PDB file of C-alpha atoms and ligand atoms in Angstrom:
ATOM      1  CA  MET M   1      -3.391 -11.169 -40.643  1.00  0.00           C
ATOM      2  CA  ALA M   2      -6.506 -12.124 -38.660  1.00  0.00           C
ATOM      3  CA  SER M   3      -5.966 -12.670 -34.958  1.00  0.00           C
ATOM      4  CA  THR M   4      -6.695 -16.212 -33.819  1.00  0.00           C
ATOM      5  CA  GLY M   5      -7.202 -15.740 -30.075  1.00  0.00           C
ATOM      6  CA  ARG M   6      -9.731 -13.544 -28.266  1.00  0.00           C
ATOM      7  CA  LYS M   7      -7.980 -10.442 -26.942  1.00  0.00           C
ATOM      8  CA  GLN M   8      -7.782 -10.554 -23.149  1.00  0.00           C
ATOM      9  CA  GLU M   9      -9.691  -7.747 -21.475  1.00  0.00           C
ATOM     10  CA  ALA M  10      -7.526  -4.991 -19.990  1.00  0.00           C
ATOM     11  CA  PHE M  11      -7.228  -5.053 -16.205  1.00  0.00           C
ATOM     12  CA  SER M  12      -5.311  -3.454 -13.331  1.00  0.00           C
ATOM     13  CA  LEU M  13      -3.995  -5.085 -10.160  1.00  0.00           C
ATOM     14  CA  PHE M  14      -3.945  -3.720  -6.606  1.00  0.00           C
ATOM     15  CA  ILE M  15      -1.756  -5.020  -3.788  1.00  0.00           C
ATOM     16  CA  SER M  16      -0.505  -3.773  -0.412  1.00  0.00           C
ATOM     17  CA  ASP M  17       1.045  -4.875   2.864  1.00  0.00           C
ATOM     18  CA  LEU M  18       3.603  -7.322   1.497  1.00  0.00           C
ATOM     19  CA  HIS M  19       6.096  -6.234   4.188  1.00  0.00           C
ATOM     20  CA  LEU M  20       9.012  -7.464   2.072  1.00  0.00           C
ATOM     21  CA  CYS M  21      12.153  -8.116   4.123  1.00  0.00           C
ATOM     22  CA  ASP M  22      15.183 -10.385   4.327  1.00  0.00           C
ATOM     23  CA  SER M  23      13.681 -12.497   7.113  1.00  0.00           C
ATOM     24  CA  ARG M  24      10.701 -13.626   4.950  1.00  0.00           C
ATOM     25  CA  PRO M  25      12.346 -14.680   1.657  1.00  0.00           C
ATOM     26  CA  ALA M  26       9.336 -16.801   0.612  1.00  0.00           C
ATOM     27  CA  ILE M  27       7.172 -13.671   0.254  1.00  0.00           C
ATOM     28  CA  THR M  28       9.783 -11.996  -1.919  1.00  0.00           C
ATOM     29  CA  GLY M  29       9.870 -15.164  -4.056  1.00  0.00           C
ATOM     30  CA  GLN M  30       6.101 -15.137  -4.362  1.00  0.00           C
ATOM     31  CA  PHE M  31       6.116 -11.464  -5.305  1.00  0.00           C
ATOM     32  CA  LEU M  32       8.733 -12.031  -8.028  1.00  0.00           C
ATOM     33  CA  ARG M  33       6.579 -14.861  -9.454  1.00  0.00           C
ATOM     34  CA  PHE M  34       3.502 -12.627  -9.230  1.00  0.00           C
ATOM     35  CA  LEU M  35       5.302 -10.011 -11.339  1.00  0.00           C
ATOM     36  CA  GLN M  36       6.196 -12.566 -14.008  1.00  0.00           C
ATOM     37  CA  GLN M  37       2.784 -14.223 -14.082  1.00  0.00           C
ATOM     38  CA  GLN M  38      -0.212 -12.041 -13.138  1.00  0.00           C
ATOM     39  CA  ALA M  39       1.320  -8.566 -13.334  1.00  0.00           C
ATOM     40  CA  ALA M  40       2.905  -9.181 -16.736  1.00  0.00           C
ATOM     41  CA  GLN M  41      -0.634  -9.574 -18.168  1.00  0.00           C
ATOM     42  CA  ALA M  42      -2.002  -6.399 -16.557  1.00  0.00           C
ATOM     43  CA  GLU M  43      -1.934  -2.866 -17.895  1.00  0.00           C
ATOM     44  CA  ALA M  44      -1.130  -1.376 -14.502  1.00  0.00           C
ATOM     45  CA  LEU M  45      -0.016  -2.452 -11.037  1.00  0.00           C
ATOM     46  CA  TYR M  46      -0.900  -0.351  -7.988  1.00  0.00           C
ATOM     47  CA  ILE M  47       1.146  -0.987  -4.823  1.00  0.00           C
ATOM     48  CA  LEU M  48      -0.770   0.710  -2.011  1.00  0.00           C
ATOM     49  CA  GLY M  49       1.834   0.912   0.726  1.00  0.00           C
ATOM     50  CA  ASP M  50       3.724  -1.202   3.239  1.00  0.00           C
ATOM     51  CA  PHE M  51       5.388  -2.881   0.302  1.00  0.00           C
ATOM     52  CA  PHE M  52       8.513  -3.070   2.473  1.00  0.00           C
ATOM     53  CA  GLU M  53       8.683  -4.030   6.153  1.00  0.00           C
ATOM     54  CA  TYR M  54      10.413  -0.676   6.526  1.00  0.00           C
ATOM     55  CA  TRP M  55      12.254   1.794   4.315  1.00  0.00           C
ATOM     56  CA  ALA M  56      15.129   3.615   5.982  1.00  0.00           C
ATOM     57  CA  GLY M  57      15.944   5.959   3.084  1.00  0.00           C
ATOM     58  CA  ASP M  58      16.821   5.847  -0.618  1.00  0.00           C
ATOM     59  CA  ASP M  59      20.517   5.425   0.240  1.00  0.00           C
ATOM     60  CA  ASP M  60      19.572   1.813   1.150  1.00  0.00           C
ATOM     61  CA  LEU M  61      18.524   1.030  -2.458  1.00  0.00           C
ATOM     62  CA  SER M  62      21.249  -1.569  -3.042  1.00  0.00           C
ATOM     63  CA  HIS M  63      19.715  -3.689  -0.268  1.00  0.00           C
ATOM     64  CA  HIS M  64      16.594  -4.228  -2.380  1.00  0.00           C
ATOM     65  CA  GLN M  65      18.159  -4.773  -5.815  1.00  0.00           C
ATOM     66  CA  PRO M  66      16.362  -7.997  -6.943  1.00  0.00           C
ATOM     67  CA  ILE M  67      12.946  -6.450  -6.206  1.00  0.00           C
ATOM     68  CA  LEU M  68      13.797  -3.123  -7.862  1.00  0.00           C
ATOM     69  CA  GLN M  69      15.242  -4.849 -10.920  1.00  0.00           C
ATOM     70  CA  ALA M  70      12.143  -7.022 -11.328  1.00  0.00           C
ATOM     71  CA  LEU M  71       9.876  -3.975 -11.099  1.00  0.00           C
ATOM     72  CA  ARG M  72      11.993  -2.075 -13.594  1.00  0.00           C
ATOM     73  CA  ALA M  73      11.866  -5.024 -16.014  1.00  0.00           C
ATOM     74  CA  LEU M  74       8.063  -5.090 -15.752  1.00  0.00           C
ATOM     75  CA  SER M  75       7.897  -1.356 -16.323  1.00  0.00           C
ATOM     76  CA  ALA M  76      10.146  -1.753 -19.401  1.00  0.00           C
ATOM     77  CA  GLN M  77       7.556  -4.192 -20.799  1.00  0.00           C
ATOM     78  CA  GLY M  78       5.055  -1.324 -20.801  1.00  0.00           C
ATOM     79  CA  ILE M  79       3.155  -2.145 -17.599  1.00  0.00           C
ATOM     80  CA  ARG M  80       2.585   1.018 -15.604  1.00  0.00           C
ATOM     81  CA  ILE M  81       3.518   0.703 -11.934  1.00  0.00           C
ATOM     82  CA  TYR M  82       2.251   3.026  -9.202  1.00  0.00           C
ATOM     83  CA  PHE M  83       3.286   3.161  -5.571  1.00  0.00           C
ATOM     84  CA  MET M  84       1.627   4.850  -2.611  1.00  0.00           C
ATOM     85  CA  HIS M  85       3.400   5.284   0.706  1.00  0.00           C
ATOM     86  CA  GLY M  86       2.406   3.173   3.691  1.00  0.00           C
ATOM     87  CA  ASN M  87       3.233   3.843   7.331  1.00  0.00           C
ATOM     88  CA  ARG M  88       6.349   1.667   6.972  1.00  0.00           C
ATOM     89  CA  ASP M  89       7.776   2.899   3.674  1.00  0.00           C
ATOM     90  CA  PHE M  90       6.813   6.580   3.553  1.00  0.00           C
ATOM     91  CA  LEU M  91      10.492   7.509   3.241  1.00  0.00           C
ATOM     92  CA  ALA M  92      10.709   5.898  -0.211  1.00  0.00           C
ATOM     93  CA  GLY M  93      11.531   8.776  -2.536  1.00  0.00           C
ATOM     94  CA  GLU M  94      12.252   9.654  -6.136  1.00  0.00           C
ATOM     95  CA  ALA M  95      15.509   7.666  -6.291  1.00  0.00           C
ATOM     96  CA  PHE M  96      13.508   4.593  -5.292  1.00  0.00           C
ATOM     97  CA  ALA M  97      10.859   5.445  -7.906  1.00  0.00           C
ATOM     98  CA  ALA M  98      13.475   5.785 -10.648  1.00  0.00           C
ATOM     99  CA  ALA M  99      15.218   2.544  -9.652  1.00  0.00           C
ATOM    100  CA  ALA M 100      11.904   0.651  -9.736  1.00  0.00           C
ATOM    101  CA  GLY M 101      10.515   2.344 -12.860  1.00  0.00           C
ATOM    102  CA  LEU M 102       7.384   3.462 -11.046  1.00  0.00           C
ATOM    103  CA  THR M 103       5.405   6.584 -10.208  1.00  0.00           C
ATOM    104  CA  ILE M 104       4.654   7.622  -6.623  1.00  0.00           C
ATOM    105  CA  LEU M 105       1.024   8.591  -6.012  1.00  0.00           C
ATOM    106  CA  PRO M 106      -0.106  10.866  -3.156  1.00  0.00           C
ATOM    107  CA  ASP M 107      -2.412   9.415  -0.498  1.00  0.00           C
ATOM    108  CA  PRO M 108      -5.322   9.605  -1.291  1.00  0.00           C
ATOM    109  CA  THR M 109      -5.494   9.551  -5.098  1.00  0.00           C
ATOM    110  CA  LEU M 110      -8.699   9.656  -7.149  1.00  0.00           C
ATOM    111  CA  LEU M 111      -8.575   8.032 -10.590  1.00  0.00           C
ATOM    112  CA  THR M 112     -11.028   7.167 -13.328  1.00  0.00           C
ATOM    113  CA  LEU M 113     -10.456   3.540 -14.245  1.00  0.00           C
ATOM    114  CA  TYR M 114     -12.633   1.520 -16.631  1.00  0.00           C
ATOM    115  CA  GLY M 115     -15.331   4.180 -16.375  1.00  0.00           C
ATOM    116  CA  LYS M 116     -15.394   4.183 -12.570  1.00  0.00           C
ATOM    117  CA  GLN M 117     -14.244   6.740 -10.024  1.00  0.00           C
ATOM    118  CA  VAL M 118     -11.748   4.910  -7.830  1.00  0.00           C
ATOM    119  CA  LEU M 119     -10.250   6.380  -4.667  1.00  0.00           C
ATOM    120  CA  LEU M 120      -6.994   4.818  -3.491  1.00  0.00           C
ATOM    121  CA  SER M 121      -5.377   5.093  -0.065  1.00  0.00           C
ATOM    122  CA  HIS M 122      -3.015   3.156   2.176  1.00  0.00           C
ATOM    123  CA  GLY M 123      -5.622   3.351   4.938  1.00  0.00           C
ATOM    124  CA  ASP M 124      -3.663   4.329   8.048  1.00  0.00           C
ATOM    125  CA  ALA M 125      -4.942   7.929   7.925  1.00  0.00           C
ATOM    126  CA  LEU M 126      -8.481   6.536   8.342  1.00  0.00           C
ATOM    127  CA  CYS M 127      -7.656   4.877  11.679  1.00  0.00           C
ATOM    128  CA  THR M 128      -8.465   8.040  13.604  1.00  0.00           C
ATOM    129  CA  ASP M 129      -9.363   6.256  16.867  1.00  0.00           C
ATOM    130  CA  ASP M 130      -5.695   5.298  17.228  1.00  0.00           C
ATOM    131  CA  ILE M 131      -4.747   8.626  18.792  1.00  0.00           C
ATOM    132  CA  ALA M 132      -1.150   7.647  19.684  1.00  0.00           C
ATOM    133  CA  TYR M 133      -0.491   6.470  16.143  1.00  0.00           C
ATOM    134  CA  GLN M 134      -2.031   9.576  14.544  1.00  0.00           C
ATOM    135  CA  ALA M 135       0.163  11.847  16.704  1.00  0.00           C
ATOM    136  CA  PHE M 136       3.209   9.827  15.691  1.00  0.00           C
ATOM    137  CA  ARG M 137       2.110   9.939  12.030  1.00  0.00           C
ATOM    138  CA  GLN M 138       1.779  13.694  12.069  1.00  0.00           C
ATOM    139  CA  GLN M 139       5.279  14.022  13.471  1.00  0.00           C
ATOM    140  CA  VAL M 140       7.061  11.729  11.011  1.00  0.00           C
ATOM    141  CA  ARG M 141       5.195  12.929   7.913  1.00  0.00           C
ATOM    142  CA  ALA M 142       6.408  16.493   8.466  1.00  0.00           C
ATOM    143  CA  PRO M 143       9.086  17.359   5.840  1.00  0.00           C
ATOM    144  CA  ILE M 144      11.275  19.026   8.469  1.00  0.00           C
ATOM    145  CA  TRP M 145      11.299  15.888  10.631  1.00  0.00           C
ATOM    146  CA  GLN M 146      12.091  13.719   7.616  1.00  0.00           C
ATOM    147  CA  GLN M 147      14.969  15.978   6.559  1.00  0.00           C
ATOM    148  CA  ALA M 148      16.543  15.753  10.009  1.00  0.00           C
ATOM    149  CA  PHE M 149      15.980  11.984  10.199  1.00  0.00           C
ATOM    150  CA  LEU M 150      17.513  11.360   6.767  1.00  0.00           C
ATOM    151  CA  GLN M 151      20.613  13.403   7.635  1.00  0.00           C
ATOM    152  CA  GLN M 152      21.662  10.745  10.140  1.00  0.00           C
ATOM    153  CA  PRO M 153      23.847   7.819   9.057  1.00  0.00           C
ATOM    154  CA  LEU M 154      21.932   4.796   7.700  1.00  0.00           C
ATOM    155  CA  SER M 155      23.067   2.580  10.582  1.00  0.00           C
ATOM    156  CA  VAL M 156      21.723   5.085  13.136  1.00  0.00           C
ATOM    157  CA  ARG M 157      18.392   5.311  11.289  1.00  0.00           C
ATOM    158  CA  LYS M 158      18.094   1.517  11.205  1.00  0.00           C
ATOM    159  CA  ALA M 159      18.744   1.292  14.934  1.00  0.00           C
ATOM    160  CA  GLN M 160      16.030   3.918  15.589  1.00  0.00           C
ATOM    161  CA  ILE M 161      13.597   2.088  13.341  1.00  0.00           C
ATOM    162  CA  GLU M 162      14.305  -1.150  15.211  1.00  0.00           C
ATOM    163  CA  ALA M 163      13.531   0.615  18.511  1.00  0.00           C
ATOM    164  CA  LEU M 164      10.336   2.009  17.015  1.00  0.00           C
ATOM    165  CA  ARG M 165       9.233  -1.378  15.687  1.00  0.00           C
ATOM    166  CA  GLN M 166       9.600  -2.879  19.153  1.00  0.00           C
ATOM    167  CA  ARG M 167       7.700  -0.011  20.735  1.00  0.00           C
ATOM    168  CA  SER M 168       4.967  -0.282  18.103  1.00  0.00           C
ATOM    169  CA  GLU M 169       4.523  -4.045  18.670  1.00  0.00           C
ATOM    170  CA  GLN M 170       4.407  -3.496  22.421  1.00  0.00           C
ATOM    171  CA  GLU M 171       1.831  -0.701  22.130  1.00  0.00           C
ATOM    172  CA  LYS M 172      -0.287  -2.616  19.617  1.00  0.00           C
ATOM    173  CA  SER M 173      -0.627  -5.540  22.039  1.00  0.00           C
ATOM    174  CA  GLY M 174      -2.297  -3.155  24.494  1.00  0.00           C
ATOM    175  CA  LYS M 175      -4.647  -1.549  21.949  1.00  0.00           C
ATOM    176  CA  GLN M 176      -8.202  -2.685  21.337  1.00  0.00           C
ATOM    177  CA  GLU M 177      -8.673  -4.319  17.920  1.00  0.00           C
ATOM    178  CA  SER M 178     -11.409  -1.829  17.019  1.00  0.00           C
ATOM    179  CA  ILE M 179      -9.033   1.111  17.515  1.00  0.00           C
ATOM    180  CA  MET M 180      -6.733  -0.329  14.858  1.00  0.00           C
ATOM    181  CA  ASP M 181      -9.500  -0.428  12.232  1.00  0.00           C
ATOM    182  CA  VAL M 182     -10.778   2.467  10.138  1.00  0.00           C
ATOM    183  CA  ASN M 183     -13.169   4.911  11.764  1.00  0.00           C
ATOM    184  CA  ALA M 184     -16.550   4.892   9.968  1.00  0.00           C
ATOM    185  CA  GLU M 185     -16.909   8.665  10.130  1.00  0.00           C
ATOM    186  CA  ALA M 186     -13.402   9.205   8.726  1.00  0.00           C
ATOM    187  CA  VAL M 187     -14.350   6.957   5.778  1.00  0.00           C
ATOM    188  CA  THR M 188     -17.626   8.822   5.213  1.00  0.00           C
ATOM    189  CA  ASN M 189     -15.893  12.209   5.348  1.00  0.00           C
ATOM    190  CA  LEU M 190     -13.268  11.105   2.839  1.00  0.00           C
ATOM    191  CA  LEU M 191     -15.913   9.750   0.453  1.00  0.00           C
ATOM    192  CA  ARG M 192     -17.882  13.019   0.672  1.00  0.00           C
ATOM    193  CA  GLN M 193     -14.700  15.044   0.123  1.00  0.00           C
ATOM    194  CA  TYR M 194     -13.991  13.092  -3.085  1.00  0.00           C
ATOM    195  CA  ASP M 195     -17.571  13.407  -4.319  1.00  0.00           C
ATOM    196  CA  TYR M 196     -18.724   9.825  -3.749  1.00  0.00           C
ATOM    197  CA  PRO M 197     -16.412   7.643  -5.872  1.00  0.00           C
ATOM    198  CA  GLU M 198     -17.846   4.234  -6.803  1.00  0.00           C
ATOM    199  CA  LEU M 199     -14.869   2.451  -5.236  1.00  0.00           C
ATOM    200  CA  LEU M 200     -12.503   2.977  -2.326  1.00  0.00           C
ATOM    201  CA  ILE M 201      -9.545   0.589  -2.227  1.00  0.00           C
ATOM    202  CA  HIS M 202      -7.124   0.544   0.697  1.00  0.00           C
ATOM    203  CA  GLY M 203      -4.953  -1.738   2.803  1.00  0.00           C
ATOM    204  CA  HIS M 204      -3.195  -1.339   6.170  1.00  0.00           C
ATOM    205  CA  THR M 205      -5.704  -3.036   8.483  1.00  0.00           C
ATOM    206  CA  HIS M 206      -4.894  -6.581   7.308  1.00  0.00           C
ATOM    207  CA  ARG M 207      -8.644  -7.318   7.315  1.00  0.00           C
ATOM    208  CA  PRO M 208      -9.397  -8.115   3.662  1.00  0.00           C
ATOM    209  CA  ALA M 209     -13.100  -7.656   2.931  1.00  0.00           C
ATOM    210  CA  LEU M 210     -15.693  -5.936   0.793  1.00  0.00           C
ATOM    211  CA  HIS M 211     -17.769  -3.367   2.686  1.00  0.00           C
ATOM    212  CA  PRO M 212     -20.719  -2.115   0.604  1.00  0.00           C
ATOM    213  CA  LEU M 213     -21.637   1.339   1.916  1.00  0.00           C
ATOM    214  CA  GLU M 214     -24.344   3.871   1.349  1.00  0.00           C
ATOM    215  CA  VAL M 215     -23.262   7.477   1.850  1.00  0.00           C
ATOM    216  CA  ASP M 216     -25.808  10.269   1.333  1.00  0.00           C
ATOM    217  CA  GLY M 217     -27.717   8.014  -1.066  1.00  0.00           C
ATOM    218  CA  HIS M 218     -24.632   6.922  -3.044  1.00  0.00           C
ATOM    219  CA  ARG M 219     -23.617   3.251  -3.227  1.00  0.00           C
ATOM    220  CA  ILE M 220     -19.893   2.851  -2.647  1.00  0.00           C
ATOM    221  CA  ASP M 221     -17.846  -0.326  -2.322  1.00  0.00           C
ATOM    222  CA  ARG M 222     -14.960  -0.153   0.155  1.00  0.00           C
ATOM    223  CA  TRP M 223     -12.483  -2.917  -0.681  1.00  0.00           C
ATOM    224  CA  VAL M 224      -9.798  -3.763   1.870  1.00  0.00           C
ATOM    225  CA  LEU M 225      -6.680  -5.470   0.548  1.00  0.00           C
ATOM    226  CA  GLY M 226      -5.131  -8.421   2.352  1.00  0.00           C
ATOM    227  CA  ASP M 227      -1.542  -8.756   3.538  1.00  0.00           C
ATOM    228  CA  TRP M 228       0.905 -11.331   2.163  1.00  0.00           C
ATOM    229  CA  TYR M 229       1.851 -13.005   5.480  1.00  0.00           C
ATOM    230  CA  GLU M 230       0.187 -16.390   4.797  1.00  0.00           C
ATOM    231  CA  GLN M 231      -0.381 -16.115   1.079  1.00  0.00           C
ATOM    232  CA  GLY M 232      -0.307 -13.446  -1.606  1.00  0.00           C
ATOM    233  CA  SER M 233      -3.514 -11.586  -2.331  1.00  0.00           C
ATOM    234  CA  CYS M 234      -4.582  -9.003  -4.853  1.00  0.00           C
ATOM    235  CA  LEU M 235      -7.614  -7.271  -6.293  1.00  0.00           C
ATOM    236  CA  VAL M 236      -8.311  -7.176 -10.000  1.00  0.00           C
ATOM    237  CA  LEU M 237     -10.251  -4.293 -11.571  1.00  0.00           C
ATOM    238  CA  ASP M 238     -11.596  -4.359 -15.117  1.00  0.00           C
ATOM    239  CA  GLN M 239     -14.693  -3.272 -17.038  1.00  0.00           C
ATOM    240  CA  ASN M 240     -16.769  -5.738 -15.000  1.00  0.00           C
ATOM    241  CA  GLY M 241     -15.702  -4.355 -11.625  1.00  0.00           C
ATOM    242  CA  VAL M 242     -13.503  -5.624  -8.802  1.00  0.00           C
ATOM    243  CA  ARG M 243     -12.745  -9.204  -7.875  1.00  0.00           C
ATOM    244  CA  ASN M 244     -10.483 -10.784  -5.322  1.00  0.00           C
ATOM    245  CA  GLN M 245      -7.683 -12.963  -6.641  1.00  0.00           C
ATOM    246  CA  PRO M 246      -5.961 -15.087  -4.008  1.00  0.00           C
ATOM    247  CA  LEU M 247      -2.511 -16.234  -5.102  1.00  0.00           C
ATOM    248  CA  ASP M 248      -1.038 -19.698  -4.464  1.00  0.00           C
TER     249      ASP M 248
HETATM  250  O1  LIG J   1       2.744  -1.253  10.831  1.00  0.00           O
HETATM  251  P1  LIG J   1       1.786  -1.872  11.796  1.00  0.00           P
HETATM  252  O2  LIG J   1       0.475  -2.216  11.165  1.00  0.00           O
HETATM  253  O3  LIG J   1       2.414  -3.041  12.507  1.00  0.00           O
HETATM  254  O4  LIG J   1       1.516  -0.793  12.952  1.00  0.00           O
HETATM  255  C1  LIG J   1       1.034   0.494  12.606  1.00  0.00           C
HETATM  256  C2  LIG J   1       1.532   1.513  13.598  1.00  0.00           C
HETATM  257  N1  LIG J   1       2.978   1.399  13.779  1.00  0.00           N
HETATM  258  C3  LIG J   1       3.836   2.002  12.950  1.00  0.00           C
HETATM  259  C4  LIG J   1       5.299   1.766  13.206  1.00  0.00           C
HETATM  260  C5  LIG J   1       5.870   0.791  12.185  1.00  0.00           C
HETATM  261  O5  LIG J   1       5.170  -0.434  12.227  1.00  0.00           O
HETATM  262  C6  LIG J   1       7.359   0.527  12.441  1.00  0.00           C
HETATM  263  C7  LIG J   1       8.235   0.664  11.256  1.00  0.00           C
HETATM  264  C8  LIG J   1       8.194   2.025  10.601  1.00  0.00           C
HETATM  265  C9  LIG J   1       9.419   2.408   9.843  1.00  0.00           C
HETATM  266  C10 LIG J   1       9.332   3.846   9.416  1.00  0.00           C
HETATM  267  C11 LIG J   1      10.637   4.422   9.048  1.00  0.00           C
HETATM  268  C12 LIG J   1      10.859   5.849   9.420  1.00  0.00           C
HETATM  269  C13 LIG J   1      10.415   6.288  10.784  1.00  0.00           C
HETATM  270  C14 LIG J   1      11.491   6.129  11.828  1.00  0.00           C
HETATM  271  C15 LIG J   1      11.187   6.781  13.129  1.00  0.00           C
HETATM  272  C16 LIG J   1      12.190   6.476  14.177  1.00  0.00           C
HETATM  273  O6  LIG J   1       3.495   2.666  11.994  1.00  0.00           O
HETATM  274  C17 LIG J   1       0.859   1.357  14.935  1.00  0.00           C
HETATM  275  C18 LIG J   1      -0.652   1.344  14.743  1.00  0.00           C
HETATM  276  C19 LIG J   1      -1.030   0.216  13.778  1.00  0.00           C
HETATM  277  O7  LIG J   1      -0.373   0.479  12.530  1.00  0.00           O
HETATM  278  C20 LIG J   1      -2.521   0.088  13.533  1.00  0.00           C
HETATM  279  O8  LIG J   1      -3.028   1.205  12.822  1.00  0.00           O
HETATM  280  O9  LIG J   1      -1.284   1.156  16.000  1.00  0.00           O
HETATM  281  O10 LIG J   1       1.168   2.528  15.684  1.00  0.00           O
HETATM  282  C21 LIG J   1       1.923   2.434  16.808  1.00  0.00           C
HETATM  283  O11 LIG J   1       2.006   1.403  17.426  1.00  0.00           O
HETATM  284  C22 LIG J   1       2.594   3.723  17.191  1.00  0.00           C
HETATM  285  C23 LIG J   1       2.495   3.997  18.651  1.00  0.00           C
HETATM  286  O12 LIG J   1       1.176   3.998  19.137  1.00  0.00           O
HETATM  287  C24 LIG J   1       3.150   5.351  18.983  1.00  0.00           C
HETATM  288  C25 LIG J   1       4.646   5.295  18.825  1.00  0.00           C
HETATM  289  C26 LIG J   1       5.266   6.551  19.351  1.00  0.00           C
HETATM  290  C27 LIG J   1       6.732   6.543  19.037  1.00  0.00           C
HETATM  291  C28 LIG J   1       7.400   7.818  19.473  1.00  0.00           C
HETATM  292  C29 LIG J   1       8.752   8.033  18.830  1.00  0.00           C
HETATM  293  C30 LIG J   1       9.658   6.841  18.915  1.00  0.00           C
HETATM  294  C31 LIG J   1      10.985   7.049  18.300  1.00  0.00           C
HETATM  295  C32 LIG J   1      11.801   5.785  18.471  1.00  0.00           C
HETATM  296  C33 LIG J   1      13.158   5.839  17.916  1.00  0.00           C
HETATM  297  C34 LIG J   1      14.134   6.670  18.650  1.00  0.00           C
HETATM  298 MN1  LIG J   2       0.222  -0.037   7.088  1.00  0.00          MN
END
């Protein structure tokens, strides 16, 4: 039988920095609608970190059931879902991945999508001027530290995370804005290391923008994803390239 409608072009979606939590139920609602509407039409969804306000360990899965169920339902429809750790949810592990029907990607990850080399990252590792944060990052990303942290009871971990969140907010208020952005040389080094991909997509800085770069004669677009504090935001990638898609 001849098809009546024009087949919609295949596309992938990229989001980050939703910071889902109980105290902002509207964002969770918007995300669940996003899954049913935009994501259901995509071939893949890439969640590039800080999906949750914080993740205390996979033994807290039951806390996030509606979100995990919705992701699993999308995955069951054949939409591939990928997740990269952010600085707030780097403890999300394989039990989380199984419950959400997704695949965890290392940071950074280089992919070929729609004929383009695309480098994906959360973005925090590029903020190399933030010395205090980078020292902290190195400590908590060490497997031995994570093992010891995860051995503590969930309630103890949550109390420590709460203390850390307060300390982080306090320290951030004393940091210069420029320190909390990516370092240009760190970006250049990463792009050289990955052999000049056409696209770099990352989040973390909450400064959504397109930065066209030229590195050693190669044109590279650095796309920064927006957070979901005021409204949802996502990037769409298809054969024609990247475009920004603000959500209602
Ligand atoms: O997330 P964002 O953008 O607001 O801020 C980040 C950096 N802050 C963080 C901390 C998280 O926001 C808090 C929640 C994380 C939950 C992780 C769970 C497991 C770890 C639990 C450990 C107890 O990532 C912020 C950057 C900012 O991005 C911009 O790039 O500046 O970094 C900081 O503010 C960190 C401080 O500069 C250094 C903190 C040293 C803390 C030392 C150990 C404290 C242990 C406390 C508990 C006992
Ligand atoms: Mn982040």
